[in-house]
PDB file of C-alpha atoms and ligand atoms in Angstrom:
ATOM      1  CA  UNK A 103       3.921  11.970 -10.558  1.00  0.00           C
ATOM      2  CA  UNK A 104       1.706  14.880 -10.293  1.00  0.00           C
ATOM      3  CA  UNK A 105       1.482  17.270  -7.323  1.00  0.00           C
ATOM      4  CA  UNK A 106       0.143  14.848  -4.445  1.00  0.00           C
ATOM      5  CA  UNK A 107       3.020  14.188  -1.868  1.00  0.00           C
ATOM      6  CA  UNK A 108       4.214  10.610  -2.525  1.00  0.00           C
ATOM      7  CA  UNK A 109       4.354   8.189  -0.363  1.00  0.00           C
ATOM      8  CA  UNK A 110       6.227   5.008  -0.250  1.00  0.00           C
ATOM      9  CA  UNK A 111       5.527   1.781   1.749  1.00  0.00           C
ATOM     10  CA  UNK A 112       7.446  -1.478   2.171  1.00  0.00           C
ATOM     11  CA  UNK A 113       5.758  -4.452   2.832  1.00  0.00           C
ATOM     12  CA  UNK A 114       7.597  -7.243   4.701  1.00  0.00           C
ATOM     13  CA  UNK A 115       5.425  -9.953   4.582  1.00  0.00           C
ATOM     14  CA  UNK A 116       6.877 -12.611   6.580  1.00  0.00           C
ATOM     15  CA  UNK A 117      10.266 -11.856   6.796  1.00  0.00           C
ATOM     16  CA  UNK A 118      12.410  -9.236   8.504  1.00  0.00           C
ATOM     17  CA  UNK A 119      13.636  -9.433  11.950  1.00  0.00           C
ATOM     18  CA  UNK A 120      15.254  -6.627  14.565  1.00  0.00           C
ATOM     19  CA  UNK A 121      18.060  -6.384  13.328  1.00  0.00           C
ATOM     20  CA  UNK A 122      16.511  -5.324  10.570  1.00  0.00           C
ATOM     21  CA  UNK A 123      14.297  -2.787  12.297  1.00  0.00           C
ATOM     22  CA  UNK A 124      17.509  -1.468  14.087  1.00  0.00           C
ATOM     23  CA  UNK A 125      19.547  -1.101  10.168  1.00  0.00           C
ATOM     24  CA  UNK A 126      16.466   0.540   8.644  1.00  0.00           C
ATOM     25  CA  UNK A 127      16.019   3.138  11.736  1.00  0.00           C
ATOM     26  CA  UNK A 128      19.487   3.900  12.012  1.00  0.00           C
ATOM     27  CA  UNK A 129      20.805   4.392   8.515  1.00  0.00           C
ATOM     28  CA  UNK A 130      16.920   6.300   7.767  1.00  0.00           C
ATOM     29  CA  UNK A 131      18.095   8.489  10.675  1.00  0.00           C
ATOM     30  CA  UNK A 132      21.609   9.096   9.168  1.00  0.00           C
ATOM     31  CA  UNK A 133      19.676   9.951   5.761  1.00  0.00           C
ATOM     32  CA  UNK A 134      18.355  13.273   4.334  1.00  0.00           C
ATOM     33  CA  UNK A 135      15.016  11.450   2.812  1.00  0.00           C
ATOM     34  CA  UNK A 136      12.183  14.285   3.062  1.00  0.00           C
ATOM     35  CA  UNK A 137       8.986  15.563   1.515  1.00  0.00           C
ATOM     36  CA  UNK A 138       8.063  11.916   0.849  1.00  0.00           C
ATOM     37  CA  UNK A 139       5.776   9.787   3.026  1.00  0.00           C
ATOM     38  CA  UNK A 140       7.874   6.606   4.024  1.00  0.00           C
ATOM     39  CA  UNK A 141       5.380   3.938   5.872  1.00  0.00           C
ATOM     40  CA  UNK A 142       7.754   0.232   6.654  1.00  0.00           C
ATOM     41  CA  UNK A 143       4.900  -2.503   7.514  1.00  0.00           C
ATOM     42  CA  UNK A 144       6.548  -5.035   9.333  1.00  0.00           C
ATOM     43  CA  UNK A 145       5.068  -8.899  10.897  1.00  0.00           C
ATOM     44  CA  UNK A 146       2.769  -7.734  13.819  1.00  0.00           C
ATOM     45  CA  UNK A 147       4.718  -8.797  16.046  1.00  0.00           C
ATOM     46  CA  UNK A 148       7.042  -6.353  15.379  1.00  0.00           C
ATOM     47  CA  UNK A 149       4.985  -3.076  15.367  1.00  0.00           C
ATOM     48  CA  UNK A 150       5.418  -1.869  18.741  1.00  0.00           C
ATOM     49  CA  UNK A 151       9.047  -2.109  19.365  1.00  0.00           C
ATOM     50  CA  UNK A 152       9.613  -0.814  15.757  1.00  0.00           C
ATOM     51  CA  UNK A 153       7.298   2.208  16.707  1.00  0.00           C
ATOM     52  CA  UNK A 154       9.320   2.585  19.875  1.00  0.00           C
ATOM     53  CA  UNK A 155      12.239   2.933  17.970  1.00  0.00           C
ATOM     54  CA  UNK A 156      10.787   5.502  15.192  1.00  0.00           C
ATOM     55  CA  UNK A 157       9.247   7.817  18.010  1.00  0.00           C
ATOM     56  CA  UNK A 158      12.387   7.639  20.249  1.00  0.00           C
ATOM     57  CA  UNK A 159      14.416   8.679  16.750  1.00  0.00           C
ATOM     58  CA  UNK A 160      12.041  11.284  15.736  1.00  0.00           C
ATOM     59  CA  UNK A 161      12.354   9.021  12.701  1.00  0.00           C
ATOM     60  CA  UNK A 162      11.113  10.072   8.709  1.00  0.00           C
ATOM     61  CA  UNK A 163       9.589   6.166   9.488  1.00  0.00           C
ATOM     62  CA  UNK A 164       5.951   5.803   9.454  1.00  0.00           C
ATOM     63  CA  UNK A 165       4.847   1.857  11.270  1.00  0.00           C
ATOM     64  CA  UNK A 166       2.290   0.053   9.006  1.00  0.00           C
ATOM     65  CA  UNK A 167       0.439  -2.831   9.738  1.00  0.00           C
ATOM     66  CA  UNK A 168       0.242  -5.595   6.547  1.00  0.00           C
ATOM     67  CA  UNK A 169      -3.225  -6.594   7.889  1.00  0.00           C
ATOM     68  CA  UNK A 170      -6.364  -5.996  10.928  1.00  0.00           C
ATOM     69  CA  UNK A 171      -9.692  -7.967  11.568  1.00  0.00           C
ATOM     70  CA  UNK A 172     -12.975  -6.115  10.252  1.00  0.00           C
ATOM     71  CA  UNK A 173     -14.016  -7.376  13.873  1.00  0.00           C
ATOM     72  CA  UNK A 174     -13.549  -4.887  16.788  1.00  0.00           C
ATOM     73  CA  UNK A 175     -12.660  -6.988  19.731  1.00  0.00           C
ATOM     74  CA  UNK A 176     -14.341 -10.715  20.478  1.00  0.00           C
ATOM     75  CA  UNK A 177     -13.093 -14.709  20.037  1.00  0.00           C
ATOM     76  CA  UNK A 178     -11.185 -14.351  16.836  1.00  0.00           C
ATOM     77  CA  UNK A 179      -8.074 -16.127  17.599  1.00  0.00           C
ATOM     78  CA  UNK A 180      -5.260 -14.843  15.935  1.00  0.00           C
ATOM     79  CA  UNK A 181      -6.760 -11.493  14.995  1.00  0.00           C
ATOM     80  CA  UNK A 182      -5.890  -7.779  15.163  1.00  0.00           C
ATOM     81  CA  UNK A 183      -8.247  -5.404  16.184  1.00  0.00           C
ATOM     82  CA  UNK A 184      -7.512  -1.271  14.980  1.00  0.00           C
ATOM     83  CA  UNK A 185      -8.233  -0.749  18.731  1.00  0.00           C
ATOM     84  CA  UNK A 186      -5.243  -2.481  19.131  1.00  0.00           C
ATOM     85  CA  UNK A 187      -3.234  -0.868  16.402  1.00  0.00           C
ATOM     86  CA  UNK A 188      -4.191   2.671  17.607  1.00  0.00           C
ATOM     87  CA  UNK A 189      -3.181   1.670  21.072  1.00  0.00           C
ATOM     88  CA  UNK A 190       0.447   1.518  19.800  1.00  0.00           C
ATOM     89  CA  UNK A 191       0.335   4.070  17.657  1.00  0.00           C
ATOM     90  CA  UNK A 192       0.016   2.945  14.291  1.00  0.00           C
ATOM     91  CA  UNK A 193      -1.683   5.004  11.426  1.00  0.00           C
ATOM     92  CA  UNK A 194      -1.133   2.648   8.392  1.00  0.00           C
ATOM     93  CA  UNK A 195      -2.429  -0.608   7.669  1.00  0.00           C
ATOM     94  CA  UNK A 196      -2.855  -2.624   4.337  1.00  0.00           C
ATOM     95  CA  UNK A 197      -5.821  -4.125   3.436  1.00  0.00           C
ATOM     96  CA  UNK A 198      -6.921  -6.755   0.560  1.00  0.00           C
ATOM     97  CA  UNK A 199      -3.337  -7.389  -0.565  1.00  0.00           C
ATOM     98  CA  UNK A 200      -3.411  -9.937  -3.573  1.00  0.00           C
ATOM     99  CA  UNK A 201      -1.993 -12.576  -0.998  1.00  0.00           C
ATOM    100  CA  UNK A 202      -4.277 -12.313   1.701  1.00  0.00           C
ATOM    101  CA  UNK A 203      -6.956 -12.667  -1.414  1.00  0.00           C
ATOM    102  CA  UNK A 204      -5.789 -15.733  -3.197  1.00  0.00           C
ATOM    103  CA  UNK A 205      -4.504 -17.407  -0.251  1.00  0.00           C
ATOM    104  CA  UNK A 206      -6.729 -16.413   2.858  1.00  0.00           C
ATOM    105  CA  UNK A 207     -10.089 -15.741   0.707  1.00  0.00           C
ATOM    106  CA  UNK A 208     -10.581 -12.304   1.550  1.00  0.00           C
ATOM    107  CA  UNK A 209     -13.696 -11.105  -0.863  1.00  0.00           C
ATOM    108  CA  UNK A 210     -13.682  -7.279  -1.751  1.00  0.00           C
ATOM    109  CA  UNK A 211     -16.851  -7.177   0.743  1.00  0.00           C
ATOM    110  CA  UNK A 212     -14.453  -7.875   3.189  1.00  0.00           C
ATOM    111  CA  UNK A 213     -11.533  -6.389   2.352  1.00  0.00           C
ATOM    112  CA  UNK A 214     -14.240  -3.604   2.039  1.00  0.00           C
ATOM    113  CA  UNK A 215     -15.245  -3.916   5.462  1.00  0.00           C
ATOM    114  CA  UNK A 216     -11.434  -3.836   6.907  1.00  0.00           C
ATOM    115  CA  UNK A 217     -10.910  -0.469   5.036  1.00  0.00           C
ATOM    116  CA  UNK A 218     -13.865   0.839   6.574  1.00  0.00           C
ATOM    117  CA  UNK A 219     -12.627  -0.494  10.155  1.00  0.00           C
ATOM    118  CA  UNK A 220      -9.647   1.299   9.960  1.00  0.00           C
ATOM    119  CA  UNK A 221     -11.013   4.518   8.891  1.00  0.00           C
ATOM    120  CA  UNK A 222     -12.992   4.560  12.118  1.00  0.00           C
ATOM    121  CA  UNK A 223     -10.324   4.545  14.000  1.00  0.00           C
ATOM    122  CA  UNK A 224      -8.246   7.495  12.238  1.00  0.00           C
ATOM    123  CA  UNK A 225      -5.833   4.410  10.572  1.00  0.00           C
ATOM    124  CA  UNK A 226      -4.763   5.481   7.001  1.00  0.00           C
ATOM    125  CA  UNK A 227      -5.945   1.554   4.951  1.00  0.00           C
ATOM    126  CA  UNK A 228      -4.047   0.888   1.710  1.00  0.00           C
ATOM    127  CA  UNK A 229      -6.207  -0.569  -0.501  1.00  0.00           C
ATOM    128  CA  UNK A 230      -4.786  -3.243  -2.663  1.00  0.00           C
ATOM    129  CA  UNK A 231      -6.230  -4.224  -5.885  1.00  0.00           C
ATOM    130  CA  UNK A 232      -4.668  -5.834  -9.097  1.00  0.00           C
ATOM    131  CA  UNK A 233      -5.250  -8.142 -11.680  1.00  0.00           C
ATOM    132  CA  UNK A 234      -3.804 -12.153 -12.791  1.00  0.00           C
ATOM    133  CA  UNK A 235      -1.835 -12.596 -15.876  1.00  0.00           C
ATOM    134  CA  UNK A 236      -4.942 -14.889 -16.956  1.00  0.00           C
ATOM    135  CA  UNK A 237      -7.314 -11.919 -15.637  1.00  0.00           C
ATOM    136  CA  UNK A 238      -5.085  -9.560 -17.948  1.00  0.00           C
ATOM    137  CA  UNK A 239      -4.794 -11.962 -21.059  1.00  0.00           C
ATOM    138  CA  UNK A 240      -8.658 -11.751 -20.562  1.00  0.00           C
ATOM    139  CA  UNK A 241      -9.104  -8.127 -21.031  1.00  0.00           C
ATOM    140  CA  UNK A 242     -10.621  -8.535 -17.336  1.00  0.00           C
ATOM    141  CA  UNK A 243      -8.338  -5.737 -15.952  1.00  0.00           C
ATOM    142  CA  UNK A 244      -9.987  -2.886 -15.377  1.00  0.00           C
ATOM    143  CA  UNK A 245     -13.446  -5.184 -14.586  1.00  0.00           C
ATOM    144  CA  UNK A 246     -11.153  -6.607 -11.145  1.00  0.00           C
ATOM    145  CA  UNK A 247     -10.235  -3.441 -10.152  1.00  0.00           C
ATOM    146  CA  UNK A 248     -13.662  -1.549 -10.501  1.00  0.00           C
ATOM    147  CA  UNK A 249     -15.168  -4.152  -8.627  1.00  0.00           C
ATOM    148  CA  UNK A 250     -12.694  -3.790  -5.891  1.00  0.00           C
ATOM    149  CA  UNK A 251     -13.044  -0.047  -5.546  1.00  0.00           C
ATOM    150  CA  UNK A 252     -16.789  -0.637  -5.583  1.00  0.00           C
ATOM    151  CA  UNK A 253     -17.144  -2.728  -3.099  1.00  0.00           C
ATOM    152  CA  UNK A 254     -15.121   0.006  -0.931  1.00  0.00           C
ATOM    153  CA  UNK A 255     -16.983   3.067  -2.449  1.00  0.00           C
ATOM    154  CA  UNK A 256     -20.691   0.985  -2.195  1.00  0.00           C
ATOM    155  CA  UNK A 257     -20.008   0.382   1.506  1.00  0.00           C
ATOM    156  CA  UNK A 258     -17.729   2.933   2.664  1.00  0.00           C
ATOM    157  CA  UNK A 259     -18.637   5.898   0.232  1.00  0.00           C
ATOM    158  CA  UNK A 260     -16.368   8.072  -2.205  1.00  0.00           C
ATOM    159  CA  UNK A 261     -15.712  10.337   0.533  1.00  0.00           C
ATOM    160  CA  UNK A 262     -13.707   7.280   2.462  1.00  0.00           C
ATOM    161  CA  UNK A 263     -11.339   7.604  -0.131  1.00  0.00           C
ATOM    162  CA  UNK A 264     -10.157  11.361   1.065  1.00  0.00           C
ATOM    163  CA  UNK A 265      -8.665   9.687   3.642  1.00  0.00           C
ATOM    164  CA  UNK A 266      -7.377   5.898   1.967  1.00  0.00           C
ATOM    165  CA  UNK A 267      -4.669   5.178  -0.466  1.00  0.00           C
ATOM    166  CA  UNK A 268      -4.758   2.767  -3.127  1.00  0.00           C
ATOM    167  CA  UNK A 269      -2.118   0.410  -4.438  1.00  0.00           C
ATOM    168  CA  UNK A 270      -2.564  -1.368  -7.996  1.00  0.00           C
ATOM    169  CA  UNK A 271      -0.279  -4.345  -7.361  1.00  0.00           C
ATOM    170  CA  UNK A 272      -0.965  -6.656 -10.166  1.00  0.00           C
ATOM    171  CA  UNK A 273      -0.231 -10.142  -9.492  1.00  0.00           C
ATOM    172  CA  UNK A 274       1.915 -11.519 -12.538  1.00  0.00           C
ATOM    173  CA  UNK A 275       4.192  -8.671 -11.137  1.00  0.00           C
ATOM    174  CA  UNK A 276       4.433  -9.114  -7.636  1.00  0.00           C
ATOM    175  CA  UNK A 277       7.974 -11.300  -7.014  1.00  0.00           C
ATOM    176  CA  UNK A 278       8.303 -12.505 -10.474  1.00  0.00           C
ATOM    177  CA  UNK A 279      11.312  -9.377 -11.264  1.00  0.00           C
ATOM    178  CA  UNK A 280       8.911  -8.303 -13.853  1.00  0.00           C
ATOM    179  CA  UNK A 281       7.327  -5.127 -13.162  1.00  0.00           C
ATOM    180  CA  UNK A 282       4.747  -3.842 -15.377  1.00  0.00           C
ATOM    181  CA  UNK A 283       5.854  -1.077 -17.738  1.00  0.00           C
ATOM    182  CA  UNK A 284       5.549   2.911 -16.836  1.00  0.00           C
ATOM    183  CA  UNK A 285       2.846   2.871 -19.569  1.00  0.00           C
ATOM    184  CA  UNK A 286       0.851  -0.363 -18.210  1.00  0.00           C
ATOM    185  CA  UNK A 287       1.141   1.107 -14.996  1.00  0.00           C
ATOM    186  CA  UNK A 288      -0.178   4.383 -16.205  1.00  0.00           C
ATOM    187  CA  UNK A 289      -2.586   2.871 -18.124  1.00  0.00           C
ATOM    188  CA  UNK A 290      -4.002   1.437 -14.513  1.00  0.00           C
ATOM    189  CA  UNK A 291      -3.546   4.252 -12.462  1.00  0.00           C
ATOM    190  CA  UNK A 292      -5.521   6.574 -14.989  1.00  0.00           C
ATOM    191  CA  UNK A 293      -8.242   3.774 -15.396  1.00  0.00           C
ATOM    192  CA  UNK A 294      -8.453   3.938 -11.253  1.00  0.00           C
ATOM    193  CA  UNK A 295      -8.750   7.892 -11.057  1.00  0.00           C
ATOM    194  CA  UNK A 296     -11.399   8.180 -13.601  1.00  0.00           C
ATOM    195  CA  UNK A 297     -13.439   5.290 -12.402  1.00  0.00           C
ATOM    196  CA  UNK A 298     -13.722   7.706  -8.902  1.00  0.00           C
ATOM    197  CA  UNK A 299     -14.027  10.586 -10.771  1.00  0.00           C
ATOM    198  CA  UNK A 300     -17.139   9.578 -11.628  1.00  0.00           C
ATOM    199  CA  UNK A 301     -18.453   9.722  -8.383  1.00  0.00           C
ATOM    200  CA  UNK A 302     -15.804  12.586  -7.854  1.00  0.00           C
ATOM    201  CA  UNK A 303     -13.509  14.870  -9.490  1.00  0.00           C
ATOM    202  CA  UNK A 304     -12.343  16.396  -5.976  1.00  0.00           C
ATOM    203  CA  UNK A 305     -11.956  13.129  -4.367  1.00  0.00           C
ATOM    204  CA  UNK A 306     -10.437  11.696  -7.698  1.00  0.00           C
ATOM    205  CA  UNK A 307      -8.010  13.944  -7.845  1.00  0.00           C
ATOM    206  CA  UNK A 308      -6.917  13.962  -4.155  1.00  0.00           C
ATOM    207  CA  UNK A 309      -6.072  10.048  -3.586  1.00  0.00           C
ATOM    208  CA  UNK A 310      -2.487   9.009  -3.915  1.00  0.00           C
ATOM    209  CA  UNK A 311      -2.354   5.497  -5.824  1.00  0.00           C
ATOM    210  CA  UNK A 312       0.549   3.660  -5.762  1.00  0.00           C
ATOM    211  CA  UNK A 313       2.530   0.810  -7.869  1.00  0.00           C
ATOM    212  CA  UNK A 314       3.641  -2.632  -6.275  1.00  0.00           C
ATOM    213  CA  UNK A 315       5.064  -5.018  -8.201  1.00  0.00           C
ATOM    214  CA  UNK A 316       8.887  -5.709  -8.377  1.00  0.00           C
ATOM    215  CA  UNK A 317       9.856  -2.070  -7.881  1.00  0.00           C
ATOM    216  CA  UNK A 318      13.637  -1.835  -7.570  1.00  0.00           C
ATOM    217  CA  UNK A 319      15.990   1.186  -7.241  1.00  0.00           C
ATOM    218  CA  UNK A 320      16.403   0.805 -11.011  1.00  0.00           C
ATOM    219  CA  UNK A 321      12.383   1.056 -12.375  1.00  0.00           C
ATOM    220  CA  UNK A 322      11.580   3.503  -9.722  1.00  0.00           C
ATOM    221  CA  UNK A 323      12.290   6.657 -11.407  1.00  0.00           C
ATOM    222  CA  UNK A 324      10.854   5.850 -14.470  1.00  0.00           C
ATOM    223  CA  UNK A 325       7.597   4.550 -12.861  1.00  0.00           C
ATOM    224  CA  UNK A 326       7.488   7.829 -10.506  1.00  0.00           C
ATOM    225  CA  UNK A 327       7.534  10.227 -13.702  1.00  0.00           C
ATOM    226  CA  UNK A 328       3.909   8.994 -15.002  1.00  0.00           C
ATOM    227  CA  UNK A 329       1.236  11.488 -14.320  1.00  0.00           C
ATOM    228  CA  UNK A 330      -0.742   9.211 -12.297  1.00  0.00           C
ATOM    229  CA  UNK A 331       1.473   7.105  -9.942  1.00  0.00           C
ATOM    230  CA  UNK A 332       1.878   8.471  -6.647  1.00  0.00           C
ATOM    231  CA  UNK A 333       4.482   6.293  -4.783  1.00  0.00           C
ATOM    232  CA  UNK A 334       5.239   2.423  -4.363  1.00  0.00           C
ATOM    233  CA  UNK A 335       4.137  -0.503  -2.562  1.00  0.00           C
ATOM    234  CA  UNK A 336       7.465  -2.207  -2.502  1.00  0.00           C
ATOM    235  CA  UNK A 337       8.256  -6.083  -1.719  1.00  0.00           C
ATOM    236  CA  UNK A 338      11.453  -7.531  -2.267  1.00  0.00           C
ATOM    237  CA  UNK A 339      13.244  -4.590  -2.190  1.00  0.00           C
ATOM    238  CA  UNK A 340      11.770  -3.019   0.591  1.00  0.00           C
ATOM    239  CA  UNK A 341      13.630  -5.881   2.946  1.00  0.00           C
ATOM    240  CA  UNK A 342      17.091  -4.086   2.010  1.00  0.00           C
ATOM    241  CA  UNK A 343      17.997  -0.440   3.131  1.00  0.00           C
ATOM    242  CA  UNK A 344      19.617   1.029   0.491  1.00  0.00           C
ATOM    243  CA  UNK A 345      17.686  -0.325  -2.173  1.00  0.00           C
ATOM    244  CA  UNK A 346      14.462   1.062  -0.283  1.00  0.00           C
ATOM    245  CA  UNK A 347      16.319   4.445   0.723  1.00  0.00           C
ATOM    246  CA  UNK A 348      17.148   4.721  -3.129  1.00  0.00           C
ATOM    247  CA  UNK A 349      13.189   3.964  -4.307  1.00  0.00           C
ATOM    248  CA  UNK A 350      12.633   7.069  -1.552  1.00  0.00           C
ATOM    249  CA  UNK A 351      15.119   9.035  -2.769  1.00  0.00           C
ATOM    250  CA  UNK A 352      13.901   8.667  -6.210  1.00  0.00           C
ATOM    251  CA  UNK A 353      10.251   9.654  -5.383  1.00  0.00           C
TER     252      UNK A 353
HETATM  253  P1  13P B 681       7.615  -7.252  -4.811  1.00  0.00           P
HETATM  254  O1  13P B 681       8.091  -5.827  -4.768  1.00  0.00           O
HETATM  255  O2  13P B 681       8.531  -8.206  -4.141  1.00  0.00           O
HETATM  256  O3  13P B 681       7.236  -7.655  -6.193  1.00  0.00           O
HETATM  257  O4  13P B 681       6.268  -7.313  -3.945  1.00  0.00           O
HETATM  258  C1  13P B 681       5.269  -6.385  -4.171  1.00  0.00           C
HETATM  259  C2  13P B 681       4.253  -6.503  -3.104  1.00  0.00           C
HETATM  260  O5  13P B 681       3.514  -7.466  -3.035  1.00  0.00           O
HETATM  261  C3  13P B 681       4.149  -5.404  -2.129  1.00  0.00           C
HETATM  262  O6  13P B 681       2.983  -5.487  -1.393  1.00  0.00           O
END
């Protein structure tokens, strides 16, 4: 971990509830957890009350959304506009997670086009990007994830990513128990900062990039020492609170 603040995110996907809201704000209130970023991204339906409860707790908690239309406002049934996130307060938001890819067809162009909707309205997107096991038994690794940062950097420029945070989640390691190693990880992360670097040291240099991928209160630590990795995108173990207070703890 070099000198950028870390920052670590749990993503509930479809699960979660409030009592679980209620455990993670009271025993994160109860905690000494500090100069880390911690962002929870519940089910939407959750946000505002789980807001609520952060801001009336002067909570270390930061709300994230898992997902927002590239629309504004209009008939999109089912949708969720940033207008709508601001409105409650919300300054996170995941974009082009692996999931929402494979099983909702989101393109990079798109997933391009939500990062750049959130930016306009002052919401921090975290930019997923990762590779298959086929992908990776390929050699196609680095090829996926340039594309994906391309897409953001062709539409949204190098400069959007001053204010965006990227995730390398790849997909053989999301739920499977079998993160990828503190060196593959590495390996990723370094691939991700020099690819920008290109465009721009500064910029390069500046933009936190996280792992996701079966991070555990075990791995953590070991993960958080490479030069490169900035934080977690955490799954599983993000849905329990001392497993997620631990992964803070050991950032
Ligand atoms: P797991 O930590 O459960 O592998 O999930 C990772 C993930 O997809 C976070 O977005």
């Amino acid at each position: 971990m070099n000198q950028l603040k870390p920052l670590i995110a749990a993503n509930w996907k479809m699960n979660g509830n409030n009592a679980l809201i209620a455990e993670f704000t009271t025993k994160f209130n109860a905690s000494v957890i500090k100069d880390v970023d911690v962002v929870v991204c519940p089910a939407s339906v959750y946000l505002e009350s789980f807001k609520r409860q952060v801001s009336a707790n002067n909570s270390v908690i930061q709300v994230g959304a898992q997902n927002l239309s590239d629309k504004l406002s209009g008939a999109f049934t089912g949708e969720i506009s940033t207008e709508m996130l601001s409105e409650i307060g919300i300054d996170h938001v995941i974009v082009g997670h692996s999931e929402r890819r494979s099983l909702f067809g989101e393109t990079p162009e798109l997933v391009a086009k939500k990062y750049q909707t959130a930016l306009a309205s002052n919401i921090t997107p975290i930019l997923c990007t990762g590779e298959s096991e086929q992908q990776r038994d390929a050699k196609e690794t680095f090829t996926i994830i340039a594309n994906d940062i391309d897409a953001v950097v062709d539409l949204c420029g190098i400069e959007s990513f001053k204010n965006g945070v990227i995730a390398y989640e790849p997909v053989w390691a999301i739920g499977t128990g079998k993160s990828a190693t503190p060196d593959q990880a590495q390996e990723v992360h370094q691939f991700i900062r020099s690819h920008l670097a290109k465009h721009d040291e500064e910029v390069a240099a500046g933009v936190r990039i996280l792992y996701g991928g079966s991070v555990n209160e075990k791995n953590a630590a070991e993960l958080f020492k490479q030069q490169d990795i900035n934080g977690a995108l955490v799954g599983g173990a993000g849905l329990v609170v001392e497993k997620f207070m631990s992964i803070c703890q050991n950032a």
